[in-house]
Amino acid sequence: MNSEYMVKKQRSRAAAAGITAGIIAAGSLLLSPAGPAAAHDGHDHEVATCAVDSAELRWGVKESFRNYISGSIANGEWITENGVTYETPAFSWANGVGSFASDLSEGSIEFTGDIHFTGHNGGLTLDVSNPKIVFTGPDAAQLVLDMGEADETGNVAYERVVAAKVDLAGYDAGDGSTLTVEEAPVALTAEGADAFNGEYGDYYAGQELDPLALNLAFSGCDLASSEATPAPSEEPEETEEAKVPISEDVEESEFPWLPVAIGGVALIVIGVTTGMLIAGNKKKPKA
Ligand code: HEM
């Protein structure tokens, strides 16, 4: 084994050690809490549970449907039961119970009470009962209903059907312990359209029902401080950022920065080491 070979071997060992050290250094830098991935991932808002103290829902179902029922075609009427009241143009349900996350990502409020629509001399009987608001995101909720024709025992054809989607954008969070929305747009789902239509109706998915009003008071959370709360006075850019659901934010940070950075550092170390080896070889006089 000649001395040139020994020198080269030692250099390549040193180069390998340098590469390993570089990779470890890059890895620990990126994994440290102050590293870019962790900083990007850090959510400083906390999602708390809001316990409902009082809840009222006002909703007219669909103005054209009320006109159809009470008009000369169906010659019908509606009666309300179990706490529901009607004052043109809306039915009201009070005493809703439930809880929800302060970013409105989950949770629900259930109301009890029935509307019985009848018409066509008994040819039409349609119940709309027990609405439930299910929160699904900062601006979105579902309206779940018991709907359809009731049998002798009072069971309806469509139980707990997701009848509509509710757009909650523009709700007022007040002092942080209330949520008020006066005219939240409500759009039928396909299941909701089926439940309304019976044999004769022609409602379709996406069709607008009457807007819905919700008045909530709750405790245990501060809705106004929630990052997800869209405040109308905020700059549009800030509002957009605040609306980004947590899951999307996390997904964004899942770009594989760590392996990319390690690869980059490794390439630099290899380049520098190779350069040093070449330079060393040039300087060394031939044996
Ligand atoms: C004897 C039975 C029935 C007859 C003759 C009948 C007839 C009609 C007619 C003529 C319309 C059109 C009204 C208009 O354009 O202004 C209509 C609308 C409608 N019907 Fe009936 N119908 C009957 C039963 C039912 C039943 C059982 C249901 C559901 C359970 C139903 C649900 C609807 C709906 C959702 C509409 C649309 C109302 C709107 O304009 O918003 N009908 N029906």
Short mmCIF file of C-alpha atoms and ligand atoms in Angstrom, two decimals:
data_model
loop_
_atom_site.label_atom_id
_atom_site.label_comp_id
_atom_site.label_asym_id
_atom_site.label_seq_id
_atom_site.Cartn_x
_atom_site.Cartn_y
_atom_site.Cartn_z
CA MET A 1 0.00 0.00 0.00
CA ASN A 2 1.76 3.23 -1.11
CA SER A 3 1.69 6.50 0.83
CA GLU A 4 -0.38 8.32 -1.83
CA TYR A 5 -3.08 5.67 -1.46
CA MET A 6 -3.01 6.06 2.37
CA VAL A 7 -3.35 9.85 2.14
CA LYS A 8 -6.30 9.50 -0.26
CA LYS A 9 -7.96 6.93 2.00
CA GLN A 10 -7.58 9.18 5.05
CA ARG A 11 -8.99 12.10 3.07
CA SER A 12 -11.98 10.13 1.89
CA ARG A 13 -12.63 9.01 5.49
CA ALA A 14 -12.44 12.65 6.58
CA ALA A 15 -14.79 13.61 3.74
CA ALA A 16 -17.25 10.90 4.76
CA ALA A 17 -17.12 12.12 8.37
CA GLY A 18 -17.70 15.68 7.15
CA ILE A 19 -20.73 14.63 5.12
CA THR A 20 -22.17 12.73 8.09
CA ALA A 21 -21.60 15.71 10.40
CA GLY A 22 -23.19 18.02 7.84
CA ILE A 23 -26.26 15.83 7.56
CA ILE A 24 -26.63 15.57 11.35
CA ALA A 25 -26.17 19.34 11.75
CA ALA A 26 -28.76 20.06 9.05
CA GLY A 27 -31.18 17.57 10.54
CA SER A 28 -30.91 18.92 14.08
CA LEU A 29 -31.25 22.51 12.83
CA LEU A 30 -34.45 21.70 11.01
CA LEU A 31 -35.90 19.61 13.82
CA SER A 32 -35.22 22.19 16.53
CA PRO A 33 -38.33 24.00 17.86
CA ALA A 34 -37.05 27.28 16.45
CA GLY A 35 -36.67 25.78 12.97
CA PRO A 36 -38.82 27.01 10.07
CA ALA A 37 -41.09 23.96 9.99
CA ALA A 38 -42.02 24.29 13.66
CA ALA A 39 -42.50 28.04 13.43
CA HIS A 40 -44.81 27.67 10.44
CA ASP A 41 -46.77 24.95 12.18
CA GLY A 42 -47.28 26.93 15.42
CA HIS A 43 -50.92 27.81 16.12
CA ASP A 44 -51.21 30.32 18.92
CA HIS A 45 -55.01 30.19 19.09
CA GLU A 46 -56.68 27.60 21.23
CA VAL A 47 -59.95 25.97 20.33
CA ALA A 48 -62.25 26.00 23.34
CA THR A 49 -65.68 24.47 23.83
CA CYS A 50 -68.62 26.88 23.86
CA ALA A 51 -71.49 25.60 26.02
CA VAL A 52 -74.83 26.96 24.80
CA ASP A 53 -76.76 28.94 27.46
CA SER A 54 -79.59 30.02 25.18
CA ALA A 55 -80.36 29.48 21.53
CA GLU A 56 -83.13 30.66 19.23
CA LEU A 57 -83.65 29.74 15.58
CA ARG A 58 -85.98 31.58 13.20
CA TRP A 59 -86.65 30.20 9.75
CA GLY A 60 -89.52 30.49 7.29
CA VAL A 61 -88.75 27.17 5.52
CA LYS A 62 -89.58 28.50 2.01
CA GLU A 63 -91.81 31.41 1.24
CA SER A 64 -93.12 29.90 -2.00
CA PHE A 65 -93.98 26.67 -0.16
CA ARG A 66 -95.93 28.58 2.50
CA ASN A 67 -97.74 30.44 -0.29
CA TYR A 68 -98.48 27.15 -2.07
CA ILE A 69 -99.86 25.56 1.11
CA SER A 70 -102.00 28.51 2.18
CA GLY A 71 -103.03 29.43 -1.38
CA SER A 72 -105.78 28.17 -3.63
CA ILE A 73 -103.76 25.20 -5.03
CA ALA A 74 -103.24 23.20 -1.85
CA ASN A 75 -105.94 24.96 0.19
CA GLY A 76 -104.07 23.89 3.24
CA GLU A 77 -102.60 25.15 6.47
CA TRP A 78 -99.87 24.51 9.00
CA ILE A 79 -100.00 23.95 12.68
CA THR A 80 -97.06 24.16 15.07
CA GLU A 81 -96.40 21.95 18.08
CA ASN A 82 -93.98 21.43 20.95
CA GLY A 83 -92.88 25.02 21.38
CA VAL A 84 -92.64 26.22 17.78
CA THR A 85 -94.31 29.56 17.09
CA TYR A 86 -95.05 31.30 13.80
CA GLU A 87 -95.03 35.00 13.06
CA THR A 88 -94.94 35.95 9.36
CA PRO A 89 -92.55 35.24 7.75
CA ALA A 90 -90.79 32.79 10.09
CA PHE A 91 -91.21 29.89 12.47
CA SER A 92 -89.27 30.11 15.75
CA TRP A 93 -87.64 27.42 17.82
CA ALA A 94 -86.29 28.40 21.25
CA ASN A 95 -84.35 26.59 23.97
CA GLY A 96 -81.77 24.97 21.73
CA VAL A 97 -79.18 22.84 23.51
CA GLY A 98 -75.64 21.84 22.60
CA SER A 99 -72.04 22.93 22.42
CA PHE A 100 -69.55 23.75 19.71
CA ALA A 101 -65.86 24.49 19.12
CA SER A 102 -64.89 28.17 19.30
CA ASP A 103 -63.59 27.98 15.71
CA LEU A 104 -67.01 26.58 14.65
CA SER A 105 -65.29 23.54 13.16
CA GLU A 106 -67.57 21.12 15.00
CA GLY A 107 -70.44 20.85 17.44
CA SER A 108 -74.17 21.31 17.16
CA ILE A 109 -77.31 22.87 18.59
CA GLU A 110 -80.54 20.92 18.70
CA PHE A 111 -84.03 22.37 18.83
CA THR A 112 -87.28 20.56 19.50
CA GLY A 113 -90.64 21.26 17.90
CA ASP A 114 -92.73 20.48 14.85
CA ILE A 115 -94.49 22.12 11.94
CA HIS A 116 -97.22 20.06 10.26
CA PHE A 117 -98.10 21.23 6.76
CA THR A 118 -101.31 19.85 5.24
CA GLY A 119 -103.10 20.47 1.94
CA HIS A 120 -105.04 18.99 -0.96
CA ASN A 121 -107.71 17.75 1.44
CA GLY A 122 -105.26 15.43 3.15
CA GLY A 123 -103.36 14.51 -0.04
CA LEU A 124 -100.39 16.44 1.32
CA THR A 125 -99.00 16.02 4.81
CA LEU A 126 -95.47 17.19 5.40
CA ASP A 127 -93.78 17.58 8.77
CA VAL A 128 -90.68 19.70 9.33
CA SER A 129 -89.36 19.05 12.82
CA ASN A 130 -86.53 19.23 15.33
CA PRO A 131 -83.96 21.35 13.48
CA LYS A 132 -80.34 20.87 14.37
CA ILE A 133 -77.52 23.20 13.37
CA VAL A 134 -74.28 21.26 12.86
CA PHE A 135 -71.16 23.41 12.60
CA THR A 136 -68.74 22.28 9.90
CA GLY A 137 -66.29 25.18 9.56
CA PRO A 138 -65.76 28.87 10.30
CA ASP A 139 -68.53 29.92 7.91
CA ALA A 140 -70.50 26.77 7.29
CA ALA A 141 -73.15 24.67 8.97
CA GLN A 142 -75.68 22.02 8.08
CA LEU A 143 -79.38 22.13 8.82
CA VAL A 144 -80.54 18.68 9.90
CA LEU A 145 -84.30 17.99 10.04
CA ASP A 146 -86.89 15.29 10.57
CA MET A 147 -89.04 15.64 7.45
CA GLY A 148 -91.73 14.14 5.31
CA GLU A 149 -95.03 12.42 5.71
CA ALA A 150 -95.59 11.01 9.19
CA ASP A 151 -97.02 7.52 9.77
CA GLU A 152 -99.66 6.68 12.45
CA THR A 153 -96.97 6.56 15.14
CA GLY A 154 -95.63 9.98 14.15
CA ASN A 155 -92.39 8.73 12.56
CA VAL A 156 -91.48 10.76 9.50
CA ALA A 157 -90.14 9.46 6.21
CA TYR A 158 -86.79 11.29 6.46
CA GLU A 159 -85.23 11.25 9.92
CA ARG A 160 -82.22 13.45 10.72
CA VAL A 161 -81.70 14.28 7.06
CA VAL A 162 -79.05 16.89 6.16
CA ALA A 163 -81.68 19.01 4.45
CA ALA A 164 -79.66 22.13 3.73
CA LYS A 165 -76.32 23.89 3.96
CA VAL A 166 -76.15 27.15 5.85
CA ASP A 167 -73.69 29.93 5.01
CA LEU A 168 -72.77 31.59 8.30
CA ALA A 169 -70.35 34.17 6.86
CA GLY A 170 -70.99 37.57 8.35
CA TYR A 171 -72.17 36.41 11.77
CA ASP A 172 -71.68 38.88 14.59
CA ALA A 173 -69.69 37.53 17.56
CA GLY A 174 -70.67 40.47 19.81
CA ASP A 175 -68.58 40.55 23.00
CA GLY A 176 -67.31 37.02 22.38
CA SER A 177 -70.07 35.13 24.20
CA THR A 178 -72.83 35.54 21.62
CA LEU A 179 -73.33 34.69 17.98
CA THR A 180 -75.98 36.47 15.96
CA VAL A 181 -76.81 36.05 12.33
CA GLU A 182 -79.94 37.56 10.80
CA GLU A 183 -80.09 36.34 7.20
CA ALA A 184 -77.84 33.33 6.73
CA PRO A 185 -78.36 31.87 3.23
CA VAL A 186 -79.76 28.32 3.26
CA ALA A 187 -79.36 25.99 0.24
CA LEU A 188 -81.16 22.66 -0.23
CA THR A 189 -79.25 19.40 -0.44
CA ALA A 190 -80.41 16.61 -2.77
CA GLU A 191 -81.80 14.69 0.23
CA GLY A 192 -83.60 17.81 1.41
CA ALA A 193 -85.14 18.29 -2.05
CA ASP A 194 -86.36 14.68 -2.08
CA ALA A 195 -87.94 15.10 1.33
CA PHE A 196 -89.81 18.26 0.26
CA ASN A 197 -90.93 17.09 -3.13
CA GLY A 198 -93.01 14.03 -2.43
CA GLU A 199 -94.49 13.08 -5.79
CA TYR A 200 -95.28 16.54 -7.05
CA GLY A 201 -92.62 19.07 -6.05
CA ASP A 202 -89.69 20.07 -8.23
CA TYR A 203 -87.16 21.39 -5.76
CA TYR A 204 -83.51 20.66 -6.56
CA ALA A 205 -80.14 20.54 -4.79
CA GLY A 206 -78.62 23.98 -4.32
CA GLN A 207 -81.96 25.80 -4.44
CA GLU A 208 -82.33 28.64 -1.96
CA LEU A 209 -84.68 28.18 0.96
CA ASP A 210 -85.62 31.06 3.25
CA PRO A 211 -82.64 32.58 5.07
CA LEU A 212 -82.18 31.60 8.66
CA ALA A 213 -81.61 33.65 11.82
CA LEU A 214 -79.71 32.35 14.81
CA ASN A 215 -79.25 33.97 18.23
CA LEU A 216 -76.87 32.17 20.56
CA ALA A 217 -75.48 32.97 24.00
CA PHE A 218 -72.83 30.67 25.41
CA SER A 219 -70.05 30.35 27.96
CA GLY A 220 -66.65 28.67 28.28
CA CYS A 221 -65.06 30.26 25.23
CA ASP A 222 -64.33 33.60 23.64
CA LEU A 223 -65.62 33.55 20.08
CA ALA A 224 -64.35 37.06 19.26
CA SER A 225 -60.79 36.03 20.06
CA SER A 226 -60.97 33.00 17.81
CA GLU A 227 -58.64 33.27 14.85
CA ALA A 228 -61.38 31.78 12.70
CA THR A 229 -63.89 34.50 13.52
CA PRO A 230 -64.41 36.63 10.41
CA ALA A 231 -64.69 40.24 11.51
CA PRO A 232 -66.21 42.44 8.78
CA SER A 233 -63.90 45.37 9.61
CA GLU A 234 -60.70 43.38 9.08
CA GLU A 235 -58.49 43.82 6.02
CA PRO A 236 -59.57 41.33 3.32
CA GLU A 237 -56.14 39.65 3.28
CA GLU A 238 -56.15 39.07 7.02
CA THR A 239 -59.68 37.73 6.85
CA GLU A 240 -58.74 35.24 4.14
CA GLU A 241 -55.80 34.03 6.19
CA ALA A 242 -57.94 33.72 9.30
CA LYS A 243 -60.41 31.57 7.37
CA VAL A 244 -57.82 28.95 6.40
CA PRO A 245 -58.84 25.79 8.24
CA ILE A 246 -56.26 24.29 10.56
CA SER A 247 -56.00 21.14 8.43
CA GLU A 248 -54.92 23.12 5.34
CA ASP A 249 -52.32 24.96 7.37
CA VAL A 250 -50.89 21.68 8.60
CA GLU A 251 -50.93 20.24 5.08
CA GLU A 252 -48.91 23.20 3.84
CA SER A 253 -46.18 22.48 6.39
CA GLU A 254 -46.05 18.87 5.23
CA PHE A 255 -43.83 19.77 2.21
CA PRO A 256 -40.72 17.60 2.80
CA TRP A 257 -38.35 20.44 3.70
CA LEU A 258 -36.21 18.19 5.88
CA PRO A 259 -35.02 15.69 3.24
CA VAL A 260 -34.66 18.49 0.64
CA ALA A 261 -32.48 20.55 3.00
CA ILE A 262 -30.43 17.53 4.07
CA GLY A 263 -29.84 16.66 0.41
CA GLY A 264 -28.76 20.25 -0.29
CA VAL A 265 -26.32 20.36 2.64
CA ALA A 266 -24.95 16.94 1.70
CA LEU A 267 -24.28 18.12 -1.87
CA ILE A 268 -22.42 21.21 -0.61
CA VAL A 269 -20.30 19.11 1.77
CA ILE A 270 -19.51 16.61 -1.02
CA GLY A 271 -18.59 19.47 -3.37
CA VAL A 272 -16.31 21.19 -0.85
CA THR A 273 -14.64 17.91 0.15
CA THR A 274 -14.06 16.87 -3.47
CA GLY A 275 -12.59 20.29 -4.17
CA MET A 276 -10.23 19.94 -1.21
CA LEU A 277 -9.17 16.46 -2.36
CA ILE A 278 -8.45 17.67 -5.90
CA ALA A 279 -6.53 20.68 -4.61
CA GLY A 280 -4.53 18.43 -2.21
CA ASN A 281 -3.65 16.02 -5.06
CA LYS A 282 -2.43 18.86 -7.27
CA LYS A 283 -0.12 20.24 -4.56
CA LYS A 284 1.37 16.84 -3.61
CA PRO A 285 4.58 16.09 -5.61
CA LYS A 286 4.56 12.76 -7.44
CA ALA A 287 6.39 10.01 -5.55
C1 HEM B 1 -103.14 15.69 -4.20
C2 HEM B 1 -101.85 15.86 -4.18
C3 HEM B 1 -101.08 17.02 -4.77
C4 HEM B 1 -101.38 17.85 -5.81
C5 HEM B 1 -102.59 17.84 -6.69
C6 HEM B 1 -100.29 18.80 -5.90
C7 HEM B 1 -100.22 19.82 -6.82
C8 HEM B 1 -99.23 20.76 -6.89
C9 HEM B 1 -99.16 21.83 -7.82
C10 HEM B 1 -100.17 22.14 -8.88
C11 HEM B 1 -98.04 22.54 -7.56
C12 HEM B 1 -97.53 23.79 -8.29
C13 HEM B 1 -97.80 24.99 -7.44
C14 HEM B 1 -97.30 26.27 -8.05
O1 HEM B 1 -96.52 26.25 -9.03
O2 HEM B 1 -97.64 27.35 -7.54
C15 HEM B 1 -97.39 21.89 -6.49
C16 HEM B 1 -96.23 22.33 -5.93
C17 HEM B 1 -95.57 21.65 -4.94
N1 HEM B 1 -95.95 20.52 -4.30
FE1 HEM B 1 -97.72 19.58 -4.56
N2 HEM B 1 -99.38 18.53 -4.97
C18 HEM B 1 -99.83 17.44 -4.25
C19 HEM B 1 -99.23 16.84 -3.21
C20 HEM B 1 -97.98 17.17 -2.75
C21 HEM B 1 -97.25 16.44 -1.76
C22 HEM B 1 -97.76 15.18 -1.07
C23 HEM B 1 -96.07 17.07 -1.55
C24 HEM B 1 -94.95 16.77 -0.64
C25 HEM B 1 -95.05 16.02 0.46
C26 HEM B 1 -96.05 18.20 -2.47
C27 HEM B 1 -95.03 19.08 -2.55
C28 HEM B 1 -95.01 20.16 -3.40
C29 HEM B 1 -93.93 21.13 -3.44
C30 HEM B 1 -92.65 21.14 -2.62
C31 HEM B 1 -94.29 22.08 -4.39
C32 HEM B 1 -93.50 23.34 -4.78
C33 HEM B 1 -94.04 24.50 -3.99
C34 HEM B 1 -93.33 25.82 -4.32
O3 HEM B 1 -93.67 26.44 -5.34
O4 HEM B 1 -92.48 26.22 -3.54
N3 HEM B 1 -97.22 18.23 -3.16
N4 HEM B 1 -98.12 20.81 -6.08
#
